[in-house]
Amino acid sequence: MSNNKKVGITDTTLRDAHQSLWATRMRTEDMLPIVGKMDQVGYHAMEVWGGATFDVCMRYLDEDPWERLQLLDSYITNTPLQMLLRAQNVVGYKHYPDDVVRKFVHKAAENGIDRFRIFDALNDVRNMKTAIEAVKETGKHIQATVVYTISPVHTIEHYIETAVTLQEMGAHSLCIKDMAGLLKPYRAYELVSALKEKIDIPIELHSHYIGGMAISTYLKGVEAGADVIDTATASLAFGSSQPPVETMNAIWQDTDFHVNLDFDLLFDIDSYFERVRRKRGFSRGVTKITDMQTFAHQVPGGMISNLVSQLEKQEALDQIHDVLKEIPRVRKDLGYPPLVTPTSQIVGTQAVFNVLLGERYKVIPDEVKSYIKGYYGQPPAEINPEIQKKAIGEEEPITCRPADLLESTLDNIKDEVEQYVEKEEDYLSYALFPQVGLKFLKQRKKNRDIFGEEEPEVNEEITNQEIISREA
Amino acid sequence: MSNNKKVGITDTTLRDAHQSLWATRMRTEDMLPIVGKMDQVGYHAMEVWGGATFDVCMRYLDEDPWERLQLLDSYITNTPLQMLLRAQNVVGYKHYPDDVVRKFVHKAAENGIDRFRIFDALNDVRNMKTAIEAVKETGKHIQATVVYTISPVHTIEHYIETAVTLQEMGAHSLCIKDMAGLLKPYRAYELVSALKEKIDIPIELHSHYIGGMAISTYLKGVEAGADVIDTATASLAFGSSQPPVETMNAIWQDTDFHVNLDFDLLFDIDSYFERVRRKRGFSRGVTKITDMQTFAHQVPGGMISNLVSQLEKQEALDQIHDVLKEIPRVRKDLGYPPLVTPTSQIVGTQAVFNVLLGERYKVIPDEVKSYIKGYYGQPPAEINPEIQKKAIGEEEPITCRPADLLESTLDNIKDEVEQYVEKEEDYLSYALFPQVGLKFLKQRKKNRDIFGEEEPEVNEEITNQEIISREA
Ligand SMILES: [Co+2]
Ligand SMILES: [Co+2]
C-alpha cells in the first residue's frame, strides 16, 4: 500500500451522472447557479461536456451545446473542464471523417475544454489516432481510455498492450472505463498494479455504480496505485451513475490516501441538486434487480432495459431469458466486442433476432454486417468464419482504419446551412447531426427572428433513440 | 491478506432488513413461501427474530411472535436461526428483571433459536451477564456484541478490553455492530486486526449501508480476518439496511476469499421479495442526503429522521442545524454513549430541549436523569459533573448492575393474564409488553371465540414509537 498518496477526484455530475440517471436532461440553467461552488471543491477535473450531452442539447433541450460550454467555461475558472470524446465517433454514433474530428477538437479546446477523454468501443487504437493527434495540436490534456470488459481475450496483457500503445501515441493519462460496473475490486487491483509497472502516465478509474461494487473497486484500485477516480454528487450518484463523492471522501478521511474535500461544500452542492432533481421530477439512482443479474451473465443493466423495451414492443418479453443467454454466444461469434455504445446495440439486436425468429442468423441487420466488414474497427478476436460467410459472403472485410475510407465533409456542407449559421461551430453541429442539427439551427433562427432572445418551449419527449444513447 | 479463507454470510432479510426499510412490517405469510429456498443458499445463519420484530408482531400485525418462530423453525432445517437480543432489554426498550431475561432465552431456544446475538447500548458487559449465562444454560451459540461508535473513549483499546471480557464470559463469537454505518473500511481493518490478535473466537461484521461505506468495510474487515458478514437480499438491502448479498458474492468470486453462493438461487429470492415489496407498497433502500451528512457530524441518519419529525411538531424545523451541533456536546456531557436505542433518544431529546428552550439543561427529561443515575448502566466516560449536579443534585448514581435493583416479576403476573394464556410463552409476551401484550392476548382470545382460526383485520398505523424502535 502506497503511503501518503494524493487521490484526485473528477466530478461527472454535469455529464455522465445526469446522462446515466436523468436521460441527459439537465439544463444549463440548472447548472449555472451551482458551478461556482463546485469550482471551489478542488476537483481534479469536472467532466461537463461530450458523450450524449451534445446531441441531447439540440434534440430535446433546444440548447446550443457550444453556448453551454462557453457559459460553463466562464463560470468555472479553477477546475479543468473535461469532455468525453467518442474518438472517431466524436459525440455521435458513427465514424466521422477526420476533418470533422479535427475541427471539433480544436473548437472544443477554443471554447473551454482542457481535458479530452477519448475512447473507442473496440479499444481499436486506430480509431483514436486522429482524435489524439488533434488534441495534441491544441496542447490540451490527452486522456486515452481502455474500455473494460470480460472475455477470454480481454486479459491483463490486452490492457497492458493497449495502454502502452496509447502512451506511445501521446496520451498524458489513461482512463479505465468500466461502463457496466463489471470491474471487480480485486481485478481492479490486479489490473492497475500491472499497468503501473508498464506505463508512467497517471491512471484514472471510471466506474458505474450499478451492482454496487464500484466504491470498493475504487478503494482497491487506489491501493494499487490509481491516481484519480470519478464520482458524482450524492443526489446524482448510485444506480447506473458514478459512486458518490461524499462516501469516497469519508472512506479516505484520516488515512494515508489524501482527498480531504470540504464536506460542507459537498453537502451544499448535494442539496442544490436534490432540489433540481425534485423540481424536474427525476428519480434517485437505485440498483435495479436486473443490475444484480449482470453478475451472472455480464450483460450491462442499461442494455437489459433496452432489450426489455425492444421485446415488449414485439410482445415477446417472456423470451428475455433466452435473449440473455444468446447474447454471450453472439458476442463470442462477433469476436468479443465490449458491450458499450454502439457495439451493445449491434450484439443486442442480433441476439433478439436470433431468438425471436427461432433460427440463429436467419436475419442479419445491416449494422451487424458493417461490423463484420470491419467498418467499426478491428474486433478484439476473430469473428466466427461461418457467421462471417453468412453475413457478407466472400467479401473481404476491410483491414484499414475505417475512417480512411471517409471523405472530408466540412467544405461540402457550407452551402446547405450557411443561412442559419451564426458561428463556425454551427457547421460542426450540422456535420455531426444533419437532421437534428439543421432543425435546431432553423428553429434558433426562427426564435431569434420572432422572439429575440426569449427561450422557446422545450420538447420533453423521450424517444427510443435517446434511451439507447444513454448508455455510453 | 489471508489466503483461501472461507467467508460466512449471515442473512438479515427477515429481521434487520425489513426492520430498517419496511418499519418491521413483513408478515410471516410473506416469509414462508420463500424460506425453503433461503435455507438452500448455505448461509452461515439467518437472523429472523428479536430486535423490534417481537413488539411489532403483537402491536401492529396481530401476529404471535412465538408462532412465527415455530413456523420458521419448521421450514428452515439446514440454516442456524439467529435472534437479536438486547441483553437486559430483551426485545424491549428498558431493563427487565433477570427472571424474565432467563426465561425468555430458554423459551427462544426451545422454539428454535440457535444463535443469540446479544448487545448492550453502552457496551456495559454487566448488562449482558444474565443473557450470556442464560444462553450458556441452553447450550446454544452465544454471540456477544460490541457497539461501534466514534468518540475519544471508544478507542481500539476499549474494544479489545470489552471483547476480551466477553470472550472470558463465554462468548462463542464476537459481533461488531455498526448500526449507523460509521465504521470506515480502514478503521475496520485496524479494529479487526487488533481484535484478531487478542481474541480467538470468530468475528462477525454487522454494518448498515446508509452512507455507502459498508461494502468496502466488509471487504477490508475480511482482509483483516473477519469471519462472517451480514447481508440482505438486494430488494431489501442498501439505504438504512445491510449491504446486498449479491454484490459481496460477486466481489469475492474467483478470489482467495471463498463465498460462492449460487447466483440463480439468490436472484430467485430477490425476485420473490421484490414482488412482496411491490405488493406491500414499500420503498427500496436508498441513501438519503441526510445520511451523507452523518459523515460530518456522526449523528445516525435514523436519528436525524426522528429529530426532524420532533422539530416539525414544534414548528421548529429551522433549528435542525443547531440541534445537530448540540448533539455532540450533549453526548460529551453524558460520557459519550453510542447513539443507538435507547441512548440515541436520550441524547436527542436533551439536545432538542437545549436548543428550543434557548438555555442548555433548563429542562432535563426523566430518562436523562435515569441515565445519569446509572439506571442504563455505566456510561463509557465520566459525566460532566455540573450537568450531573443540575440533573440529580447531590444524589449518588448507582454503581451496581442496574438489574440488581429489579425484582422478579414472572411469579407475580400469573393471575393478571391467566385467562388469556394458551402457552407458557404468553406470560413472557405480557411481562415484556404489559399493555400491548395484554391487548394482543385478549384480542386473540376474542378472535378464537368468534372467528375460530380466521385472521382479524390488521392495524397498519405507524406511530412515532414504532419509528423510534426501528433504529436498533
Ligand atoms: Co460512464
Ligand atoms: Co442492525
PDB file of N, CA and C in Angstrom, chain B residues 49-59 64-66 69 83-108 111 116 130-131 406-414 416-417 421 424-441 465:
ATOM      1  N   TRP B  49     -35.414 -13.128  14.026  1.00  0.00           N
ATOM      2  CA  TRP B  49     -36.263 -12.884  15.205  1.00  0.00           C
ATOM      3  C   TRP B  49     -35.552 -11.912  16.130  1.00  0.00           C
ATOM      4  N   GLY B  50     -36.318 -11.336  17.050  1.00  0.00           N
ATOM      5  CA  GLY B  50     -35.748 -10.415  18.027  1.00  0.00           C
ATOM      6  C   GLY B  50     -35.730  -8.988  17.505  1.00  0.00           C
ATOM      7  N   GLY B  51     -34.954  -8.132  18.152  1.00  0.00           N
ATOM      8  CA  GLY B  51     -34.989  -6.710  17.812  1.00  0.00           C
ATOM      9  C   GLY B  51     -36.404  -6.191  17.972  1.00  0.00           C
ATOM     10  N   ALA B  52     -36.861  -5.433  16.980  1.00  0.00           N
ATOM     11  CA  ALA B  52     -38.211  -4.863  17.066  1.00  0.00           C
ATOM     12  C   ALA B  52     -39.296  -5.831  16.612  1.00  0.00           C
ATOM     13  N   THR B  53     -38.915  -6.986  16.032  1.00  0.00           N
ATOM     14  CA  THR B  53     -39.949  -7.844  15.427  1.00  0.00           C
ATOM     15  C   THR B  53     -40.942  -8.372  16.463  1.00  0.00           C
ATOM     16  N   PHE B  54     -40.478  -8.620  17.684  1.00  0.00           N
ATOM     17  CA  PHE B  54     -41.352  -9.200  18.704  1.00  0.00           C
ATOM     18  C   PHE B  54     -42.501  -8.239  19.022  1.00  0.00           C
ATOM     19  N   ASP B  55     -42.126  -7.020  19.328  1.00  0.00           N
ATOM     20  CA  ASP B  55     -43.084  -5.967  19.646  1.00  0.00           C
ATOM     21  C   ASP B  55     -44.046  -5.720  18.482  1.00  0.00           C
ATOM     22  N   VAL B  56     -43.477  -5.553  17.279  1.00  0.00           N
ATOM     23  CA  VAL B  56     -44.301  -5.181  16.113  1.00  0.00           C
ATOM     24  C   VAL B  56     -45.283  -6.290  15.746  1.00  0.00           C
ATOM     25  N   CYS B  57     -44.861  -7.538  15.896  1.00  0.00           N
ATOM     26  CA  CYS B  57     -45.774  -8.655  15.635  1.00  0.00           C
ATOM     27  C   CYS B  57     -47.092  -8.457  16.384  1.00  0.00           C
ATOM     28  N   MET B  58     -46.976  -8.198  17.678  1.00  0.00           N
ATOM     29  CA  MET B  58     -48.182  -8.081  18.505  1.00  0.00           C
ATOM     30  C   MET B  58     -48.870  -6.738  18.301  1.00  0.00           C
ATOM     31  N   ARG B  59     -48.048  -5.678  18.201  1.00  0.00           N
ATOM     32  CA  ARG B  59     -48.597  -4.325  18.228  1.00  0.00           C
ATOM     33  C   ARG B  59     -49.306  -3.968  16.926  1.00  0.00           C
ATOM     34  N   ASP B  64     -48.612 -13.629  16.562  1.00  0.00           N
ATOM     35  CA  ASP B  64     -47.914 -14.116  17.748  1.00  0.00           C
ATOM     36  C   ASP B  64     -46.441 -14.355  17.381  1.00  0.00           C
ATOM     37  N   PRO B  65     -45.527 -13.592  17.981  1.00  0.00           N
ATOM     38  CA  PRO B  65     -44.109 -13.766  17.620  1.00  0.00           C
ATOM     39  C   PRO B  65     -43.609 -15.184  17.852  1.00  0.00           C
ATOM     40  N   TRP B  66     -44.147 -15.859  18.841  1.00  0.00           N
ATOM     41  CA  TRP B  66     -43.699 -17.237  19.125  1.00  0.00           C
ATOM     42  C   TRP B  66     -44.155 -18.183  18.021  1.00  0.00           C
ATOM     43  N   LEU B  69     -41.834 -17.821  15.092  1.00  0.00           N
ATOM     44  CA  LEU B  69     -40.579 -18.537  15.302  1.00  0.00           C
ATOM     45  C   LEU B  69     -40.753 -20.040  15.073  1.00  0.00           C
ATOM     46  N   MET B  83     -31.207 -14.723  16.572  1.00  0.00           N
ATOM     47  CA  MET B  83     -32.040 -13.608  17.008  1.00  0.00           C
ATOM     48  C   MET B  83     -31.165 -12.484  17.554  1.00  0.00           C
ATOM     49  N   LEU B  84     -31.703 -11.260  17.501  1.00  0.00           N
ATOM     50  CA  LEU B  84     -31.037 -10.128  18.140  1.00  0.00           C
ATOM     51  C   LEU B  84     -31.659  -9.931  19.517  1.00  0.00           C
ATOM     52  N   LEU B  85     -30.829 -10.103  20.545  1.00  0.00           N
ATOM     53  CA  LEU B  85     -31.288  -9.971  21.926  1.00  0.00           C
ATOM     54  C   LEU B  85     -30.653  -8.723  22.513  1.00  0.00           C
ATOM     55  N   ARG B  86     -31.519  -7.815  22.994  1.00  0.00           N
ATOM     56  CA  ARG B  86     -30.992  -6.551  23.518  1.00  0.00           C
ATOM     57  C   ARG B  86     -30.534  -6.712  24.970  1.00  0.00           C
ATOM     58  N   ALA B  87     -29.880  -7.806  25.248  1.00  0.00           N
ATOM     59  CA  ALA B  87     -29.336  -8.100  26.579  1.00  0.00           C
ATOM     60  C   ALA B  87     -30.426  -7.918  27.625  1.00  0.00           C
ATOM     61  N   GLN B  88     -30.182  -7.099  28.642  1.00  0.00           N
ATOM     62  CA  GLN B  88     -31.150  -6.967  29.728  1.00  0.00           C
ATOM     63  C   GLN B  88     -32.470  -6.344  29.245  1.00  0.00           C
ATOM     64  N   ASN B  89     -32.434  -5.671  28.062  1.00  0.00           N
ATOM     65  CA  ASN B  89     -33.658  -5.105  27.478  1.00  0.00           C
ATOM     66  C   ASN B  89     -34.452  -6.147  26.692  1.00  0.00           C
ATOM     67  N   VAL B  90     -33.882  -7.358  26.575  1.00  0.00           N
ATOM     68  CA  VAL B  90     -34.524  -8.483  25.873  1.00  0.00           C
ATOM     69  C   VAL B  90     -34.940  -8.044  24.461  1.00  0.00           C
ATOM     70  N   VAL B  91     -36.226  -7.844  24.229  1.00  0.00           N
ATOM     71  CA  VAL B  91     -36.662  -7.333  22.928  1.00  0.00           C
ATOM     72  C   VAL B  91     -37.465  -6.050  23.127  1.00  0.00           C
ATOM     73  N   GLY B  92     -37.205  -5.388  24.254  1.00  0.00           N
ATOM     74  CA  GLY B  92     -37.930  -4.160  24.574  1.00  0.00           C
ATOM     75  C   GLY B  92     -36.982  -2.987  24.682  1.00  0.00           C
ATOM     76  N   TYR B  93     -37.429  -1.973  25.452  1.00  0.00           N
ATOM     77  CA  TYR B  93     -36.689  -0.705  25.472  1.00  0.00           C
ATOM     78  C   TYR B  93     -36.253  -0.300  26.874  1.00  0.00           C
ATOM     79  N   LYS B  94     -36.326  -1.237  27.842  1.00  0.00           N
ATOM     80  CA  LYS B  94     -35.906  -0.934  29.211  1.00  0.00           C
ATOM     81  C   LYS B  94     -35.359  -2.221  29.836  1.00  0.00           C
ATOM     82  N   HIS B  95     -34.713  -2.082  30.950  1.00  0.00           N
ATOM     83  CA  HIS B  95     -34.182  -3.264  31.627  1.00  0.00           C
ATOM     84  C   HIS B  95     -35.315  -4.073  32.252  1.00  0.00           C
ATOM     85  N   TYR B  96     -35.241  -5.406  32.077  1.00  0.00           N
ATOM     86  CA  TYR B  96     -36.200  -6.313  32.706  1.00  0.00           C
ATOM     87  C   TYR B  96     -35.473  -7.109  33.781  1.00  0.00           C
ATOM     88  N   PRO B  97     -36.215  -7.626  34.730  1.00  0.00           N
ATOM     89  CA  PRO B  97     -35.570  -8.435  35.783  1.00  0.00           C
ATOM     90  C   PRO B  97     -34.955  -9.710  35.200  1.00  0.00           C
ATOM     91  N   ASP B  98     -34.006 -10.264  35.933  1.00  0.00           N
ATOM     92  CA  ASP B  98     -33.283 -11.448  35.464  1.00  0.00           C
ATOM     93  C   ASP B  98     -34.187 -12.625  35.151  1.00  0.00           C
ATOM     94  N   ASP B  99     -35.250 -12.801  35.944  1.00  0.00           N
ATOM     95  CA  ASP B  99     -36.086 -13.981  35.683  1.00  0.00           C
ATOM     96  C   ASP B  99     -36.754 -13.916  34.310  1.00  0.00           C
ATOM     97  N   VAL B 100     -37.092 -12.692  33.876  1.00  0.00           N
ATOM     98  CA  VAL B 100     -37.691 -12.517  32.544  1.00  0.00           C
ATOM     99  C   VAL B 100     -36.646 -12.811  31.460  1.00  0.00           C
ATOM    100  N   VAL B 101     -35.451 -12.262  31.638  1.00  0.00           N
ATOM    101  CA  VAL B 101     -34.382 -12.490  30.662  1.00  0.00           C
ATOM    102  C   VAL B 101     -34.103 -13.982  30.520  1.00  0.00           C
ATOM    103  N   ARG B 102     -33.935 -14.623  31.653  1.00  0.00           N
ATOM    104  CA  ARG B 102     -33.552 -16.042  31.643  1.00  0.00           C
ATOM    105  C   ARG B 102     -34.638 -16.909  30.999  1.00  0.00           C
ATOM    106  N   LYS B 103     -35.874 -16.683  31.436  1.00  0.00           N
ATOM    107  CA  LYS B 103     -36.994 -17.477  30.908  1.00  0.00           C
ATOM    108  C   LYS B 103     -37.144 -17.246  29.396  1.00  0.00           C
ATOM    109  N   PHE B 104     -36.999 -15.978  29.003  1.00  0.00           N
ATOM    110  CA  PHE B 104     -37.144 -15.649  27.583  1.00  0.00           C
ATOM    111  C   PHE B 104     -36.126 -16.412  26.746  1.00  0.00           C
ATOM    112  N   VAL B 105     -34.887 -16.392  27.186  1.00  0.00           N
ATOM    113  CA  VAL B 105     -33.824 -17.080  26.439  1.00  0.00           C
ATOM    114  C   VAL B 105     -34.126 -18.570  26.332  1.00  0.00           C
ATOM    115  N   HIS B 106     -34.549 -19.168  27.437  1.00  0.00           N
ATOM    116  CA  HIS B 106     -34.843 -20.600  27.398  1.00  0.00           C
ATOM    117  C   HIS B 106     -35.973 -20.900  26.420  1.00  0.00           C
ATOM    118  N   LYS B 107     -36.999 -20.085  26.448  1.00  0.00           N
ATOM    119  CA  LYS B 107     -38.143 -20.318  25.558  1.00  0.00           C
ATOM    120  C   LYS B 107     -37.765 -20.075  24.096  1.00  0.00           C
ATOM    121  N   ALA B 108     -36.938 -19.050  23.857  1.00  0.00           N
ATOM    122  CA  ALA B 108     -36.492 -18.782  22.487  1.00  0.00           C
ATOM    123  C   ALA B 108     -35.703 -19.977  21.958  1.00  0.00           C
ATOM    124  N   ASN B 111     -37.936 -22.871  21.156  1.00  0.00           N
ATOM    125  CA  ASN B 111     -38.759 -22.662  19.964  1.00  0.00           C
ATOM    126  C   ASN B 111     -37.949 -22.564  18.674  1.00  0.00           C
ATOM    127  N   PHE B 116     -27.730 -16.588  19.601  1.00  0.00           N
ATOM    128  CA  PHE B 116     -28.202 -15.369  20.258  1.00  0.00           C
ATOM    129  C   PHE B 116     -27.151 -14.283  20.083  1.00  0.00           C
ATOM    130  N   THR B 130     -26.512 -11.698  32.477  1.00  0.00           N
ATOM    131  CA  THR B 130     -27.603 -12.666  32.640  1.00  0.00           C
ATOM    132  C   THR B 130     -27.955 -13.329  31.316  1.00  0.00           C
ATOM    133  N   ALA B 131     -28.013 -12.515  30.260  1.00  0.00           N
ATOM    134  CA  ALA B 131     -28.350 -13.073  28.947  1.00  0.00           C
ATOM    135  C   ALA B 131     -27.322 -14.124  28.537  1.00  0.00           C
ATOM    136  N   LEU B 406     -33.882  -4.736  40.300  1.00  0.00           N
ATOM    137  CA  LEU B 406     -35.222  -5.094  39.826  1.00  0.00           C
ATOM    138  C   LEU B 406     -35.676  -6.402  40.466  1.00  0.00           C
ATOM    139  N   GLU B 407     -36.958  -6.450  40.841  1.00  0.00           N
ATOM    140  CA  GLU B 407     -37.493  -7.669  41.433  1.00  0.00           C
ATOM    141  C   GLU B 407     -38.044  -8.604  40.372  1.00  0.00           C
ATOM    142  N   SER B 408     -37.954  -9.885  40.660  1.00  0.00           N
ATOM    143  CA  SER B 408     -38.543 -10.882  39.770  1.00  0.00           C
ATOM    144  C   SER B 408     -40.017 -10.569  39.564  1.00  0.00           C
ATOM    145  N   THR B 409     -40.500 -10.823  38.355  1.00  0.00           N
ATOM    146  CA  THR B 409     -41.902 -10.475  38.090  1.00  0.00           C
ATOM    147  C   THR B 409     -42.744 -11.647  37.630  1.00  0.00           C
ATOM    148  N   LEU B 410     -42.128 -12.661  37.014  1.00  0.00           N
ATOM    149  CA  LEU B 410     -42.940 -13.698  36.365  1.00  0.00           C
ATOM    150  C   LEU B 410     -43.945 -14.348  37.320  1.00  0.00           C
ATOM    151  N   ASP B 411     -43.510 -14.573  38.567  1.00  0.00           N
ATOM    152  CA  ASP B 411     -44.412 -15.233  39.519  1.00  0.00           C
ATOM    153  C   ASP B 411     -45.599 -14.351  39.904  1.00  0.00           C
ATOM    154  N   ASN B 412     -45.399 -13.025  39.766  1.00  0.00           N
ATOM    155  CA  ASN B 412     -46.435 -12.106  40.236  1.00  0.00           C
ATOM    156  C   ASN B 412     -47.479 -11.736  39.189  1.00  0.00           C
ATOM    157  N   ILE B 413     -47.218 -12.109  37.951  1.00  0.00           N
ATOM    158  CA  ILE B 413     -48.157 -11.658  36.917  1.00  0.00           C
ATOM    159  C   ILE B 413     -49.135 -12.738  36.481  1.00  0.00           C
ATOM    160  N   LYS B 414     -48.926 -13.944  36.975  1.00  0.00           N
ATOM    161  CA  LYS B 414     -49.749 -15.083  36.513  1.00  0.00           C
ATOM    162  C   LYS B 414     -51.242 -14.754  36.535  1.00  0.00           C
ATOM    163  N   GLU B 416     -52.843 -12.036  36.500  1.00  0.00           N
ATOM    164  CA  GLU B 416     -53.322 -10.938  35.663  1.00  0.00           C
ATOM    165  C   GLU B 416     -53.702 -11.379  34.253  1.00  0.00           C
ATOM    166  N   VAL B 417     -53.060 -12.426  33.752  1.00  0.00           N
ATOM    167  CA  VAL B 417     -53.310 -12.807  32.357  1.00  0.00           C
ATOM    168  C   VAL B 417     -53.705 -14.255  32.170  1.00  0.00           C
ATOM    169  N   VAL B 421     -54.091 -16.856  28.488  1.00  0.00           N
ATOM    170  CA  VAL B 421     -52.858 -17.556  28.145  1.00  0.00           C
ATOM    171  C   VAL B 421     -53.140 -18.920  27.526  1.00  0.00           C
ATOM    172  N   GLU B 424     -47.036 -21.194  27.877  1.00  0.00           N
ATOM    173  CA  GLU B 424     -46.158 -20.525  28.844  1.00  0.00           C
ATOM    174  C   GLU B 424     -45.530 -19.253  28.281  1.00  0.00           C
ATOM    175  N   GLU B 425     -45.237 -19.267  26.946  1.00  0.00           N
ATOM    176  CA  GLU B 425     -44.596 -18.123  26.305  1.00  0.00           C
ATOM    177  C   GLU B 425     -45.451 -16.853  26.417  1.00  0.00           C
ATOM    178  N   ASP B 426     -46.757 -17.022  26.496  1.00  0.00           N
ATOM    179  CA  ASP B 426     -47.645 -15.855  26.557  1.00  0.00           C
ATOM    180  C   ASP B 426     -47.365 -14.996  27.797  1.00  0.00           C
ATOM    181  N   TYR B 427     -46.951 -15.640  28.888  1.00  0.00           N
ATOM    182  CA  TYR B 427     -46.605 -14.866  30.094  1.00  0.00           C
ATOM    183  C   TYR B 427     -45.440 -13.916  29.794  1.00  0.00           C
ATOM    184  N   LEU B 428     -44.503 -14.388  28.976  1.00  0.00           N
ATOM    185  CA  LEU B 428     -43.358 -13.542  28.621  1.00  0.00           C
ATOM    186  C   LEU B 428     -43.796 -12.363  27.746  1.00  0.00           C
ATOM    187  N   SER B 429     -44.678 -12.638  26.784  1.00  0.00           N
ATOM    188  CA  SER B 429     -45.183 -11.553  25.931  1.00  0.00           C
ATOM    189  C   SER B 429     -45.798 -10.460  26.804  1.00  0.00           C
ATOM    190  N   TYR B 430     -46.509 -10.886  27.826  1.00  0.00           N
ATOM    191  CA  TYR B 430     -47.150  -9.919  28.719  1.00  0.00           C
ATOM    192  C   TYR B 430     -46.120  -9.230  29.616  1.00  0.00           C
ATOM    193  N   ALA B 431     -45.195  -9.995  30.148  1.00  0.00           N
ATOM    194  CA  ALA B 431     -44.184  -9.415  31.050  1.00  0.00           C
ATOM    195  C   ALA B 431     -43.352  -8.362  30.319  1.00  0.00           C
ATOM    196  N   LEU B 432     -43.081  -8.597  29.068  1.00  0.00           N
ATOM    197  CA  LEU B 432     -42.249  -7.665  28.304  1.00  0.00           C
ATOM    198  C   LEU B 432     -43.036  -6.431  27.868  1.00  0.00           C
ATOM    199  N   PHE B 433     -44.265  -6.642  27.460  1.00  0.00           N
ATOM    200  CA  PHE B 433     -45.085  -5.530  26.955  1.00  0.00           C
ATOM    201  C   PHE B 433     -46.476  -5.605  27.583  1.00  0.00           C
ATOM    202  N   PRO B 434     -46.599  -5.149  28.839  1.00  0.00           N
ATOM    203  CA  PRO B 434     -47.860  -5.338  29.557  1.00  0.00           C
ATOM    204  C   PRO B 434     -49.073  -4.834  28.771  1.00  0.00           C
ATOM    205  N   GLN B 435     -49.028  -3.623  28.285  1.00  0.00           N
ATOM    206  CA  GLN B 435     -50.187  -3.085  27.570  1.00  0.00           C
ATOM    207  C   GLN B 435     -50.425  -3.792  26.252  1.00  0.00           C
ATOM    208  N   VAL B 436     -49.406  -3.725  25.413  1.00  0.00           N
ATOM    209  CA  VAL B 436     -49.503  -4.311  24.070  1.00  0.00           C
ATOM    210  C   VAL B 436     -49.741  -5.809  24.158  1.00  0.00           C
ATOM    211  N   GLY B 437     -49.028  -6.465  25.082  1.00  0.00           N
ATOM    212  CA  GLY B 437     -49.149  -7.907  25.227  1.00  0.00           C
ATOM    213  C   GLY B 437     -50.559  -8.293  25.660  1.00  0.00           C
ATOM    214  N   LEU B 438     -51.087  -7.564  26.636  1.00  0.00           N
ATOM    215  CA  LEU B 438     -52.427  -7.883  27.136  1.00  0.00           C
ATOM    216  C   LEU B 438     -53.471  -7.672  26.042  1.00  0.00           C
ATOM    217  N   LYS B 439     -53.351  -6.547  25.363  1.00  0.00           N
ATOM    218  CA  LYS B 439     -54.285  -6.252  24.269  1.00  0.00           C
ATOM    219  C   LYS B 439     -54.230  -7.362  23.220  1.00  0.00           C
ATOM    220  N   PHE B 440     -53.006  -7.774  22.884  1.00  0.00           N
ATOM    221  CA  PHE B 440     -52.851  -8.837  21.875  1.00  0.00           C
ATOM    222  C   PHE B 440     -53.489 -10.137  22.352  1.00  0.00           C
ATOM    223  N   LEU B 441     -53.206 -10.512  23.613  1.00  0.00           N
ATOM    224  CA  LEU B 441     -53.715 -11.791  24.128  1.00  0.00           C
ATOM    225  C   LEU B 441     -55.239 -11.776  24.209  1.00  0.00           C
ATOM    226  N   GLN B 465     -43.605   5.916  18.151  1.00  0.00           N
ATOM    227  CA  GLN B 465     -42.922   4.912  18.971  1.00  0.00           C
ATOM    228  C   GLN B 465     -42.265   3.860  18.070  1.00  0.00           C
TER     229      GLN B 465
END
